């Protein structure tokens, strides 16, 4: 998991890859609600044990607030629709029953969109019939966010299925622009960055790739030292996590890009030789061409 996008009733985890089986999916989905349940139970227990203890109303009020918040979060998060944890539980159960991740994701996504539609109706009713218009508007905004996230969950799976098995060798740029390790950062900026407009470059020494120099790694060096700092000193070493093989598929490339926060990764063959570089732009171009070809085929039929 790379990060969690927070919103009013919790957050949505950005997961780098699909779980390998429904059992793993179920465990991951239940982890969040379990944490909320433990926190809520602990706070309610503490409040009950404190009773009406004098001199500590602030602590008791804070515990009640945490208990109520986590109880509400638990109930909301277990609603059966993507991208909520309850939706992931639903997907895991359908996946286990049918053995079809695609079908399970579609059902959980539709459930999430239906849940969002119901929340919109509730929000409109609260805004028009209730006394708190802002609460109704918040419910509508949350519903719209959930609907978008539910649709995105299904689209992401479709994209992964479309790209599964497509080798990096099919989409990479074979003639990568490389830089030597013995030029200064100032020379890198003037001779490469401002000329080619890439955000990263493979660093090659004696014909062998040794690392990756990026705009971010350059900016970590104080500007007044760019004239004396060599590229090799600011290079990010190449590892299995920061490079790709020509036989890797596109989902693997996208996962590594997300994990390393790099939009371009070098492609290195089994002998350790640099054979190309692949970027998000290459993947986007490939997807666009496939989409155009599919549209043309549908139109001609």
Coordinates of C-alpha atoms in Angstrom, one line a residue, residues 42-268:
X42 CA -11.3 0.5 24.6
X43 CA -12.7 4.1 24.9
X44 CA -16.2 2.9 25.9
X45 CA -14.6 0.6 28.5
X46 CA -12.5 3.4 29.9
X47 CA -15.5 5.7 30.1
X48 CA -17.5 3.1 32.0
X49 CA -14.7 2.5 34.4
X50 CA -14.2 6.2 35.1
X51 CA -17.9 6.6 35.8
X52 CA -18.5 10.1 37.2
X53 CA -14.9 10.6 38.4
X54 CA -14.5 14.1 39.7
X55 CA -11.9 16.5 38.3
X56 CA -11.4 14.7 35.0
X57 CA -14.4 15.8 32.8
X58 CA -12.0 16.8 29.9
X59 CA -10.5 13.3 29.6
X60 CA -13.9 11.7 29.9
X61 CA -15.3 13.9 27.2
X62 CA -12.4 13.1 24.9
X63 CA -12.8 9.4 25.4
X64 CA -16.5 9.7 24.6
X65 CA -15.7 11.6 21.5
X66 CA -13.2 9.0 20.3
X67 CA -15.6 6.2 21.2
X68 CA -18.5 7.7 19.2
X69 CA -16.3 8.7 16.2
X70 CA -14.8 5.2 15.9
X71 CA -18.2 3.6 16.3
X72 CA -19.7 5.7 13.5
X73 CA -16.6 5.1 11.4
X74 CA -16.9 1.3 12.0
X75 CA -20.5 1.3 10.9
X76 CA -20.0 3.5 7.9
X77 CA -16.9 1.6 6.7
X78 CA -18.6 -1.7 6.8
X79 CA -21.3 -0.7 4.4
X80 CA -21.1 -3.2 1.5
X81 CA -19.9 -1.1 -1.4
X82 CA -16.5 -0.2 -2.9
X83 CA -14.2 1.5 -2.0
X84 CA -15.2 1.1 1.6
X85 CA -13.9 -1.9 3.6
X86 CA -17.3 -3.4 3.6
X87 CA -17.2 -3.3 -0.2
X88 CA -13.9 -5.1 -0.2
X89 CA -15.4 -7.7 2.2
X90 CA -18.2 -8.1 -0.3
X91 CA -15.7 -8.5 -3.1
X92 CA -13.7 -11.1 -1.2
X93 CA -16.9 -13.2 -0.5
X94 CA -18.1 -13.0 -4.1
X95 CA -14.6 -13.8 -5.3
X96 CA -14.4 -16.8 -3.1
X97 CA -17.9 -18.0 -4.1
X98 CA -17.4 -17.5 -7.9
X99 CA -13.6 -17.7 -8.3
X100 CA -13.9 -14.6 -10.6
X101 CA -12.1 -11.5 -9.4
X102 CA -13.4 -9.5 -12.4
X103 CA -17.1 -10.3 -11.6
X104 CA -16.6 -9.8 -7.8
X105 CA -15.0 -6.3 -8.4
X106 CA -17.9 -5.3 -10.8
X107 CA -20.5 -6.4 -8.2
X108 CA -18.8 -4.5 -5.4
X109 CA -18.3 -1.5 -7.6
X110 CA -22.0 -1.4 -8.6
X111 CA -22.9 -1.8 -4.9
X112 CA -20.7 1.1 -4.1
X113 CA -22.4 3.3 -6.8
X114 CA -25.8 2.3 -5.6
X115 CA -24.8 3.1 -2.0
X116 CA -23.6 6.5 -3.2
X117 CA -26.9 7.1 -5.0
X118 CA -28.8 6.4 -1.8
X119 CA -26.5 8.8 0.1
X120 CA -27.3 11.5 -2.4
X121 CA -31.0 11.1 -1.8
X122 CA -30.4 11.2 2.0
X123 CA -28.3 14.3 1.6
X124 CA -30.9 16.0 -0.5
X125 CA -33.6 15.1 2.0
X126 CA -31.5 16.4 4.9
X127 CA -30.7 19.6 3.1
X128 CA -34.3 20.4 2.0
X129 CA -36.3 18.9 4.9
X130 CA -33.9 19.1 7.8
X131 CA -32.6 22.1 9.7
X132 CA -29.0 21.7 8.7
X133 CA -28.3 22.4 5.0
X134 CA -24.6 22.1 5.4
X135 CA -24.9 18.5 6.7
X136 CA -26.9 17.5 3.7
X137 CA -24.4 19.1 1.4
X138 CA -21.5 17.2 3.1
X139 CA -23.4 13.9 2.7
X140 CA -23.8 14.6 -1.0
X141 CA -20.1 15.5 -1.5
X142 CA -19.1 12.3 0.3
X143 CA -21.5 10.3 -1.9
X144 CA -20.0 11.8 -5.0
X145 CA -16.5 11.0 -3.9
X146 CA -17.6 7.4 -3.1
X147 CA -19.2 7.0 -6.5
X148 CA -16.1 8.2 -8.3
X149 CA -13.9 5.9 -6.2
X150 CA -16.2 2.9 -6.8
X151 CA -16.0 3.5 -10.6
X152 CA -12.3 4.0 -10.4
X153 CA -11.8 0.6 -8.6
X154 CA -13.5 -1.2 -11.5
X155 CA -11.7 0.8 -14.2
X156 CA -8.3 0.0 -12.5
X157 CA -9.0 -3.7 -12.6
X158 CA -10.0 -3.5 -16.3
X159 CA -6.8 -1.6 -17.0
X160 CA -4.7 -4.2 -15.2
X161 CA -6.4 -7.0 -17.1
X162 CA -5.8 -5.3 -20.4
X163 CA -2.1 -4.7 -19.6
X164 CA -1.4 -8.0 -18.0
X165 CA 1.2 -9.9 -19.9
X166 CA 2.2 -6.9 -22.1
X167 CA 6.0 -6.9 -22.0
X168 CA 8.0 -3.8 -21.1
X169 CA 10.0 -4.5 -24.3
X170 CA 6.9 -3.6 -26.3
X171 CA 6.5 -0.1 -24.9
X172 CA 9.9 1.1 -23.8
X173 CA 12.1 3.6 -25.5
X174 CA 15.1 1.7 -26.7
X175 CA 17.6 4.5 -27.1
X176 CA 17.6 6.1 -23.7
X177 CA 19.4 9.4 -23.1
X178 CA 22.1 8.6 -20.6
X179 CA 24.5 10.8 -18.6
X180 CA 28.1 10.1 -17.3
X181 CA 28.7 10.2 -13.6
X182 CA 31.7 12.6 -13.9
X183 CA 29.9 15.7 -15.0
X184 CA 28.6 18.4 -12.6
X185 CA 25.0 19.0 -11.7
X186 CA 25.2 22.3 -13.5
X187 CA 26.4 20.6 -16.7
X188 CA 23.5 18.1 -16.2
X189 CA 21.0 20.9 -16.1
X190 CA 22.4 22.8 -19.0
X191 CA 23.3 19.9 -21.3
X192 CA 20.5 17.4 -20.6
X193 CA 17.5 18.6 -18.5
X194 CA 17.0 21.9 -20.4
X195 CA 17.6 20.1 -23.7
X196 CA 15.6 16.9 -23.4
X197 CA 13.1 18.0 -20.7
X198 CA 13.1 14.6 -18.9
X199 CA 12.8 14.3 -15.1
X200 CA 15.3 11.5 -14.8
X201 CA 18.2 10.0 -16.6
X202 CA 20.1 6.7 -16.4
X203 CA 23.7 7.2 -15.3
X204 CA 26.1 5.0 -17.3
X205 CA 29.8 4.4 -16.5
X206 CA 32.0 2.4 -19.0
X207 CA 28.9 1.1 -20.7
X208 CA 27.2 -0.2 -17.5
X209 CA 24.2 1.5 -15.8
X210 CA 25.1 2.5 -12.2
X211 CA 22.1 4.6 -11.2
X212 CA 19.4 7.1 -11.9
X213 CA 19.8 10.9 -11.6
X214 CA 16.5 12.7 -11.1
X215 CA 15.4 16.3 -10.7
X216 CA 14.5 15.5 -7.1
X217 CA 17.9 14.2 -6.3
X218 CA 19.5 17.3 -7.8
X219 CA 17.3 19.6 -5.7
X220 CA 18.5 17.9 -2.6
X221 CA 21.9 19.4 -3.2
X222 CA 22.2 23.1 -2.3
X223 CA 22.2 25.2 -5.5
X224 CA 25.5 26.9 -4.8
X225 CA 27.2 23.4 -4.9
X226 CA 25.9 22.4 -8.3
X227 CA 29.1 23.6 -10.0
X228 CA 31.2 21.3 -7.8
X229 CA 29.0 18.3 -7.2
X230 CA 29.3 15.4 -9.7
X231 CA 26.3 13.5 -11.0
X232 CA 27.7 10.3 -9.5
X233 CA 27.5 11.8 -6.0
X234 CA 23.7 12.5 -6.3
X235 CA 22.8 9.3 -8.2
X236 CA 20.2 6.9 -6.9
X237 CA 21.7 3.4 -7.1
X238 CA 20.0 0.9 -9.4
X239 CA 18.3 -2.0 -7.6
X240 CA 15.6 -4.5 -8.4
X241 CA 13.1 -2.0 -7.1
X242 CA 14.2 0.9 -9.2
X243 CA 14.7 -0.9 -12.5
X244 CA 12.8 -3.2 -14.8
X245 CA 13.5 -6.3 -17.0
X246 CA 12.4 -6.4 -20.6
X247 CA 10.2 -9.4 -19.7
X248 CA 8.4 -7.6 -16.9
X249 CA 4.8 -6.6 -17.7
X250 CA 3.3 -3.1 -17.6
X251 CA 1.4 -3.6 -14.2
X252 CA 4.8 -4.4 -12.6
X253 CA 6.2 -1.2 -14.1
X254 CA 3.4 0.9 -12.8
X255 CA 3.6 -0.7 -9.3
X256 CA 7.4 0.1 -9.2
X257 CA 6.8 3.6 -10.4
X258 CA 4.2 4.2 -7.7
X259 CA 6.4 2.6 -5.0
X260 CA 9.5 4.6 -6.0
X261 CA 7.6 7.8 -7.0
X262 CA 9.6 7.8 -10.3
X263 CA 7.9 8.4 -13.6
X264 CA 10.7 6.8 -15.6
X265 CA 12.6 3.6 -14.9
X266 CA 15.6 2.0 -16.7
X267 CA 15.1 -1.3 -18.4
X268 CA 18.1 -3.7 -17.8

